[in-house]
Coordinates of C-alpha atoms and ligand atoms in Angstrom, one line a residue:
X15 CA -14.1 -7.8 42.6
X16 CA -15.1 -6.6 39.2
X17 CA -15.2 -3.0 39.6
X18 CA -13.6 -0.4 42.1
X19 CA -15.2 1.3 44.6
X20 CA -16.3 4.7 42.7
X21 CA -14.7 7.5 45.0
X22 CA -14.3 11.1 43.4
X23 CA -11.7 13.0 44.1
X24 CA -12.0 16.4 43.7
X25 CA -11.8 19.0 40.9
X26 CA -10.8 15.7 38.0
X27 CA -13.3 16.4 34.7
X28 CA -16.6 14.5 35.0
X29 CA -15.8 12.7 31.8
X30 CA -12.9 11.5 29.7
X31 CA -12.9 10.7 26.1
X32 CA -10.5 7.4 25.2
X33 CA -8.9 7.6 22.3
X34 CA -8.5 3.7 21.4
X35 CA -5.2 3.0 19.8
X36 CA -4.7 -1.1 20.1
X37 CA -5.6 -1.6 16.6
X38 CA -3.0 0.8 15.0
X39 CA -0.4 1.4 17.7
X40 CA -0.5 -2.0 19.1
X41 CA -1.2 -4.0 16.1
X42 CA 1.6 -2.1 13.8
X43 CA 4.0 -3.7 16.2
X44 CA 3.3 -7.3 15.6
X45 CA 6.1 -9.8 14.5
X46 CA 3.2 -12.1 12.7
X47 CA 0.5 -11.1 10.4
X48 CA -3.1 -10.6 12.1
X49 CA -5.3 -11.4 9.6
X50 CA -7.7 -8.4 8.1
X51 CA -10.6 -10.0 9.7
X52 CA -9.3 -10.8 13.6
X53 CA -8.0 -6.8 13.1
X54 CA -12.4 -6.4 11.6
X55 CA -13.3 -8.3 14.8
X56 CA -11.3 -6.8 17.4
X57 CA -12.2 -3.0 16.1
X58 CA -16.4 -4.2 16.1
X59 CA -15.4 -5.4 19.8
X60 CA -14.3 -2.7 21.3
X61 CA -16.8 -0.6 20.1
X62 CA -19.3 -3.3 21.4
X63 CA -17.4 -2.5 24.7
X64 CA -18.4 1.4 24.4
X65 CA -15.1 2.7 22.8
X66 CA -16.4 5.4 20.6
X67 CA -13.3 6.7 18.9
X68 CA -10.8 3.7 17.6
X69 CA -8.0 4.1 15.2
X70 CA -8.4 1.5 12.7
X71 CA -5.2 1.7 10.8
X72 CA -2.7 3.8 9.2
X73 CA -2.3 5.1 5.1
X74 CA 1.4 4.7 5.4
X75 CA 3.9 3.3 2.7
X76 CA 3.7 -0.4 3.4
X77 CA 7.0 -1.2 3.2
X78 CA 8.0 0.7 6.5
X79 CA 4.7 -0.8 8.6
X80 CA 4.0 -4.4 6.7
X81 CA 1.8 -5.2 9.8
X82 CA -0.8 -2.3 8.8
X83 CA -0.4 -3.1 5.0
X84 CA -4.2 -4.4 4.8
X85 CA -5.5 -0.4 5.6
X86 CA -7.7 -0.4 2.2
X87 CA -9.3 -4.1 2.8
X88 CA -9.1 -3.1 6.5
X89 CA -11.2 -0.2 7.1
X90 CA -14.5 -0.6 4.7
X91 CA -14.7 -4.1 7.0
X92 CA -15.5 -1.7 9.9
X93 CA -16.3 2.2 8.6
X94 CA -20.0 2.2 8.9
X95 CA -19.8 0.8 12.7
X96 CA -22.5 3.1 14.3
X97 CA -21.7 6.0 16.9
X98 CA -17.8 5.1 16.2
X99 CA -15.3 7.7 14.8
X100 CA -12.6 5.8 13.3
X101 CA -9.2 8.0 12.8
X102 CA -6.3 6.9 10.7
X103 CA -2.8 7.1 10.2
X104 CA -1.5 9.5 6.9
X105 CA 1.8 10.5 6.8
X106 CA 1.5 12.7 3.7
X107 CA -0.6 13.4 0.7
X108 CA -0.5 10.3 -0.6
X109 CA -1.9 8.6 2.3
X110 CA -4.6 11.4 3.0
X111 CA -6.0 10.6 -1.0
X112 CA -5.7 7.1 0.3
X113 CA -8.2 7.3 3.6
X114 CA -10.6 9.8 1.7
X115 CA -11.2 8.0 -1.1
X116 CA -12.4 5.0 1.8
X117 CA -14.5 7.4 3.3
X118 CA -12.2 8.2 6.3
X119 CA -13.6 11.1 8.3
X120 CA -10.7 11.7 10.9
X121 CA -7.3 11.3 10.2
X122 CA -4.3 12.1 12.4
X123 CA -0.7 13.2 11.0
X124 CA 2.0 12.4 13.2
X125 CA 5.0 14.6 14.1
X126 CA 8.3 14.6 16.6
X127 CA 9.7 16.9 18.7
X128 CA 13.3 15.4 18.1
X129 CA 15.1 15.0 14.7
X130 CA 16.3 11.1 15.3
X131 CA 13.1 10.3 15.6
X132 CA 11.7 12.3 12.5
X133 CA 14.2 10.8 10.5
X134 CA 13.7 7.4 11.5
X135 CA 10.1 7.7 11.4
X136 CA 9.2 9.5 8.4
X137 CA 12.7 9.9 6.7
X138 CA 12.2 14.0 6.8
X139 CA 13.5 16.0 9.4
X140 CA 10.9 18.0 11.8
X141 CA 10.4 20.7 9.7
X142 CA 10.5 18.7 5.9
X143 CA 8.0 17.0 8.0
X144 CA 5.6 19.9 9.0
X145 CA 6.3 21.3 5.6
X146 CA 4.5 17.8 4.6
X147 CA 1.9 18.2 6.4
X148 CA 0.6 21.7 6.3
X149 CA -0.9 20.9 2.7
X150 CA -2.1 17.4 4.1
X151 CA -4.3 19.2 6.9
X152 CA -5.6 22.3 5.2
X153 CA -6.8 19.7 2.3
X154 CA -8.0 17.4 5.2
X155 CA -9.9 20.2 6.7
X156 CA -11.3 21.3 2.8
X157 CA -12.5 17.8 2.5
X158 CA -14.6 18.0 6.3
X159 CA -12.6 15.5 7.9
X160 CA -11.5 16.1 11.7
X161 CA -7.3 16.2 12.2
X162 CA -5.2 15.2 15.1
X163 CA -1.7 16.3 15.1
X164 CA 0.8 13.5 17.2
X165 CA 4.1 14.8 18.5
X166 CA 6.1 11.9 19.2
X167 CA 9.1 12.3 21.9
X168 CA 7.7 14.6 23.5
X169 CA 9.6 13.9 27.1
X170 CA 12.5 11.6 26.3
X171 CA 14.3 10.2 23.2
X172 CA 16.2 7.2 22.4
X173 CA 18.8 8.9 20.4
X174 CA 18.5 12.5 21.7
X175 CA 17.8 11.5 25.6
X176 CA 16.5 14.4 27.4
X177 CA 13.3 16.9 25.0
X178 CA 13.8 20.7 25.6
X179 CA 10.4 21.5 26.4
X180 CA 10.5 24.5 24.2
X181 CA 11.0 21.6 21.4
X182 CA 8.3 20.1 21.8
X183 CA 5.9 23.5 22.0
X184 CA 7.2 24.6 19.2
X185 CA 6.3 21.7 17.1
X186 CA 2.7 21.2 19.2
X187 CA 2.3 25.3 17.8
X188 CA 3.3 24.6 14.3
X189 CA -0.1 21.6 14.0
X190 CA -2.1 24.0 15.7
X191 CA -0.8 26.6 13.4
X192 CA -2.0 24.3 10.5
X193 CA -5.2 23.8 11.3
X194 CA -4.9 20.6 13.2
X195 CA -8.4 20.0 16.0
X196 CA -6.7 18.5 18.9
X197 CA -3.5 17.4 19.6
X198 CA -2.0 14.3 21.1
X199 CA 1.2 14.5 23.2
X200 CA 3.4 10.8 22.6
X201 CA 5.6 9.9 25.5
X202 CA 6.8 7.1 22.8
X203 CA 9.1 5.7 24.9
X204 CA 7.7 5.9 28.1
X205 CA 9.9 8.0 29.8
X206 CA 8.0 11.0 31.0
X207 CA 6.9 11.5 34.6
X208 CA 4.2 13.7 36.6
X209 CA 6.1 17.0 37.0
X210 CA 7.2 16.5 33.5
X211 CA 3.7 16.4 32.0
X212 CA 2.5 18.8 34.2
X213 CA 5.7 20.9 33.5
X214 CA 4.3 20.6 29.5
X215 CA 0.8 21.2 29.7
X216 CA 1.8 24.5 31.9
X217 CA 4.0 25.7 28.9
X218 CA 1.5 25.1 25.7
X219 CA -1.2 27.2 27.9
X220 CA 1.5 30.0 28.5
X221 CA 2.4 29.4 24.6
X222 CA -1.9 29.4 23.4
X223 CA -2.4 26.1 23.3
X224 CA -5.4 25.3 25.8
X225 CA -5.7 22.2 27.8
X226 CA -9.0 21.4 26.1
X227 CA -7.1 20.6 22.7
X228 CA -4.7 18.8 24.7
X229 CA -4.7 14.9 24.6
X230 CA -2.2 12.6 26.6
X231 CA -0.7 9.0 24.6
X232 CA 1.3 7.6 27.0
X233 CA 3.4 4.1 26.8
X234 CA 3.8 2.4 29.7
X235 CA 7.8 1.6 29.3
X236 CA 8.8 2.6 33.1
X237 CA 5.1 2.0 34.9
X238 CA 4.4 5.6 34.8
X239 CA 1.7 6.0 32.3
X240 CA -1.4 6.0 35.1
X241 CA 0.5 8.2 37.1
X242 CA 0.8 10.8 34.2
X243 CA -2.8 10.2 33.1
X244 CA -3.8 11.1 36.7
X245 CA -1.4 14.6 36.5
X246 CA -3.0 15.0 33.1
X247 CA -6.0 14.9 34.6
X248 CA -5.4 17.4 37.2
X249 CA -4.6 19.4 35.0
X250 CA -7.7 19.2 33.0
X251 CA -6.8 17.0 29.9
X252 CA -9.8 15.0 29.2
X253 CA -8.9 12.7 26.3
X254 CA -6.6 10.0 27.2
X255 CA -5.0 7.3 24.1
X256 CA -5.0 4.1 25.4
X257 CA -4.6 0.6 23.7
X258 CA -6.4 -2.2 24.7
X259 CA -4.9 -5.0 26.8
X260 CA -1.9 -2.6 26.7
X261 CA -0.7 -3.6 23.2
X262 CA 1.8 -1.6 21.2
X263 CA 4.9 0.1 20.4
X264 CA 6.9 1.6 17.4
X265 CA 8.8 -0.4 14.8
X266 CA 10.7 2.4 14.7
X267 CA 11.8 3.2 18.2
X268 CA 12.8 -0.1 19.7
X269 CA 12.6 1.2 23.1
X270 CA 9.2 2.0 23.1
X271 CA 6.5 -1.2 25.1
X272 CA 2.7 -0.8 24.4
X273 CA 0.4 1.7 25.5
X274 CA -1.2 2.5 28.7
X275 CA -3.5 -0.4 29.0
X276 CA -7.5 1.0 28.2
X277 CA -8.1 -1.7 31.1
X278 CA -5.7 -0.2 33.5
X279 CA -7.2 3.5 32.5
X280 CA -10.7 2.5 32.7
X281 CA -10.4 0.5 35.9
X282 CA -8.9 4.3 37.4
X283 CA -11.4 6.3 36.3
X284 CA -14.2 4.1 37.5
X285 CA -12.7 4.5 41.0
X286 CA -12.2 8.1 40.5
X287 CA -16.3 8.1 39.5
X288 CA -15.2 9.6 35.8
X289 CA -17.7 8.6 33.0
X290 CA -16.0 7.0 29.8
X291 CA -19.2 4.6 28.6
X292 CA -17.1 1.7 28.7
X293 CA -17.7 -1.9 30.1
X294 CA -14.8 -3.0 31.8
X295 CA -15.7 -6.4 31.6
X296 CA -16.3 -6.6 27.7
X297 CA -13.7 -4.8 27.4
X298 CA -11.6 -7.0 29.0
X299 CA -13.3 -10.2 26.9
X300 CA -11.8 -8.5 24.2
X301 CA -8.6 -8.2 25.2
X302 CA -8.0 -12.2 26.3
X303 CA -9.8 -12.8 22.7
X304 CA -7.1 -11.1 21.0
X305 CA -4.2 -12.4 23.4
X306 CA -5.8 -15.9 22.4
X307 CA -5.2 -14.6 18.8
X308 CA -1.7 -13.1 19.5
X309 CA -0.7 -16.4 21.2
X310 CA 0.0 -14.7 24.4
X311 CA -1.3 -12.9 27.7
X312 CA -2.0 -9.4 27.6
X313 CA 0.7 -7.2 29.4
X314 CA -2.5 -5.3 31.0
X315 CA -2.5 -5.7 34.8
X316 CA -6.6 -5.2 35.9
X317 CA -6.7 -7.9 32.5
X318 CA -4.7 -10.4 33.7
X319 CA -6.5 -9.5 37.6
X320 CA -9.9 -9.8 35.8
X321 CA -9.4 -13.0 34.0
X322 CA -7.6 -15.1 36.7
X323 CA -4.7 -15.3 34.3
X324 CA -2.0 -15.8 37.1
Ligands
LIG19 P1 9.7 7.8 1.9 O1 10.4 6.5 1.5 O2 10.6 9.0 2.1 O3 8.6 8.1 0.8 O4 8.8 7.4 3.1 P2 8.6 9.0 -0.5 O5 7.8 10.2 -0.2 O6 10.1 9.3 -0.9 O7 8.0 8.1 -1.5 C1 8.6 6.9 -1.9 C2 7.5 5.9 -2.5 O8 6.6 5.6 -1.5 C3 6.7 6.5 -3.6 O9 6.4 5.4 -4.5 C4 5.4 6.9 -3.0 O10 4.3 7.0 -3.9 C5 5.3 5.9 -2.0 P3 7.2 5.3 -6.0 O11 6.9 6.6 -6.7 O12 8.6 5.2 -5.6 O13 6.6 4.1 -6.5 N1 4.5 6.3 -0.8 C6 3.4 5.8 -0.3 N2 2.7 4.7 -0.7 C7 1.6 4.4 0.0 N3 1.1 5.2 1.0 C8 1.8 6.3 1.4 C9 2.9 6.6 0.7 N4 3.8 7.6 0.8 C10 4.7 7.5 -0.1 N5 1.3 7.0 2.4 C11 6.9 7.9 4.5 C12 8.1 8.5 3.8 C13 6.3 8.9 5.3 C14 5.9 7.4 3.4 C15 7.4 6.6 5.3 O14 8.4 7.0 6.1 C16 6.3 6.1 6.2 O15 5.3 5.5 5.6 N6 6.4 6.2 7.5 C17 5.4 5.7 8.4 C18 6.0 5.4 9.7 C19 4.9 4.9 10.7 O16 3.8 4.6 10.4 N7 5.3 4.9 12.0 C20 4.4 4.5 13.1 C21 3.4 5.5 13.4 S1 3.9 6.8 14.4 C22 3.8 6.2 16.0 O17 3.6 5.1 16.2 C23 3.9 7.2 17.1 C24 2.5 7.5 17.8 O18 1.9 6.4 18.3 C25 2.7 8.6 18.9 C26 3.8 8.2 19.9 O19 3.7 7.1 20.5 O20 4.7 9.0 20.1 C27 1.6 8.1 16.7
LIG20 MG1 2.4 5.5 20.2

């Protein structure tokens, strides 16, 4: 069986925007170099496969993420890939003068709801950090480009363990505050369950943030990530970050396993009869390509199902 039966279930949104992540958040966590032109090749791949927005890289001080050191080779390789928005990684002004002078059009700053992790992450705490990057997005937004605003731990912590909500709504209010498009909610770690995310989205509407700003980015840690994307859903998110053949993690949170696999997601919301405009098989093509380039399987289930790899 290639696909799943399509059966709707009722009152999920007709279509769901993926928000590609493999080439950043799973390729910053490498151990070996990928070359600049397997990282080319897997972006022009998945957007062969019908992903339409792919982060491509991050403009961040390459000393802290070595693996992404290549973003200025990197992203003219693949920036004029048709019908694809490409967002990128900037962490401050220096990275945003970075991706704009390449052209970027869609950049994403990146937050956290807990201090441990802003420290470790950016070396600010939360509000140095938002301080940071109000300038960053109202410049963004001068220049045209389109800004996401990540808030990382938003439903667990290595450090910190349990997130007040109120945390993490405060932080989600201050990008919104800014000027930032949509936002995207990291479970970094992988910790979060239904109730949970349900528990969130419920708060930022009480607090003004609407659903349809909302995006999920959920790491698979525990096995929970399709069970959140499915409460998400519910609940009427409709842009989901997933990484293809489930690859990823944070160099700087060493409990955090890849992303939700874009396999996994894509085989759901087939079933569930939701358009995303991807082809699964392609899709998964790409992902045994770049396990073949890794040196091992993907971690994705419906990938390894798909491709007979067990
Ligand atoms: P810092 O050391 O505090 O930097 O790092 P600084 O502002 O003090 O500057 C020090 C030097 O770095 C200066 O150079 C700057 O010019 C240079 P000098 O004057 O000494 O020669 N510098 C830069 N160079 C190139 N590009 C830049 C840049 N910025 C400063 N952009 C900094 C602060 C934010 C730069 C650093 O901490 C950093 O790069 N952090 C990035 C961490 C990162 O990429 N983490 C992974 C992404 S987040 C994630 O994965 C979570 C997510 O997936 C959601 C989820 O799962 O929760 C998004
Ligand atoms: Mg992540």
């Amino acid at each position: 069986m290639t696909l799943p039966m399509a059966v709707p279930a009722a009152d999920l949104p007709a279509r769901v925007r993926i928000h590609e992540v493999g080439a950043r958040d799973g390729l910053q966590n490498e151990k070996s170099a990928v070359p600049t032109e397997v990282k080319a090749e897997f972006i022009r791949r998945l957007a062969d496969a019908g992903l339409t927005t792919i982060e491509a890289t991050s403009f961040v001080h390459p000393k802290w993420v070595p693996q992404l050191a290549d973003a200025e080779d990197l992203f003219p390789r693949v920036r004029d890939l048709s019908g694809v928005a490409l967002p990128v990684l900037v962490p401050n002004r220096r990275g945003l003068d970075r991706a704009l002078a390449l052209g970027a059009r869609r950049v994403a700053v990146f937050a956290s709801a807990t201090e441990s992790f802003a420290k470790a992450n950016l070396n600010r705490t939360v509000d140095e950090s938002l301080a940071v990057f109000d300038p960053v997005v109202r410049q963004a937004k001068e220049a045209g480009a389109h800004v996401r605003g990540y808030v990382s731990m938003c439903f667990g912590d290595p450090w910190e363990g349990a997130v007040p909500l109120h945390q993490v709504v405060r932080v989600c209010r201050a990008l919104r505050d800014m000027g930032c498009d949509e936002l995207s909610l990291g479970d970094t770690i992988g910790v979060a369950t239904p109730g949970h995310v349900l528990g969130l989205l419920s708060l930022l509407n009480e607090e003004g943030v609407p659903t349809n700003v909302v995006g999920v980015h959920f790491h698979d840690t525990y096995g929970q990530a399709l069970a959140n994307t499915y409460a998400a859903l519910e609940h009427g998110v409709t842009t989901v970050d997933a990484s293809a053949g489930g690859l990823g993690g944070c160099p700087f949170a060493k409990s955090a396993t890849g992303n939700l696999a874009t396999e996994d997601l894509v085989w759901m919301l087939q079933g569930l009869g939701i358009d995303t405009g991807v082809d699964l098989g392609r899709l998964t093509a790409t992902s045994v390509w770049m396990a073949g380039q890794l040196g091992r399987p993907s971690p994705s289930r419906t990938v390894r199902a798909l491709s007979h790899q067990e």
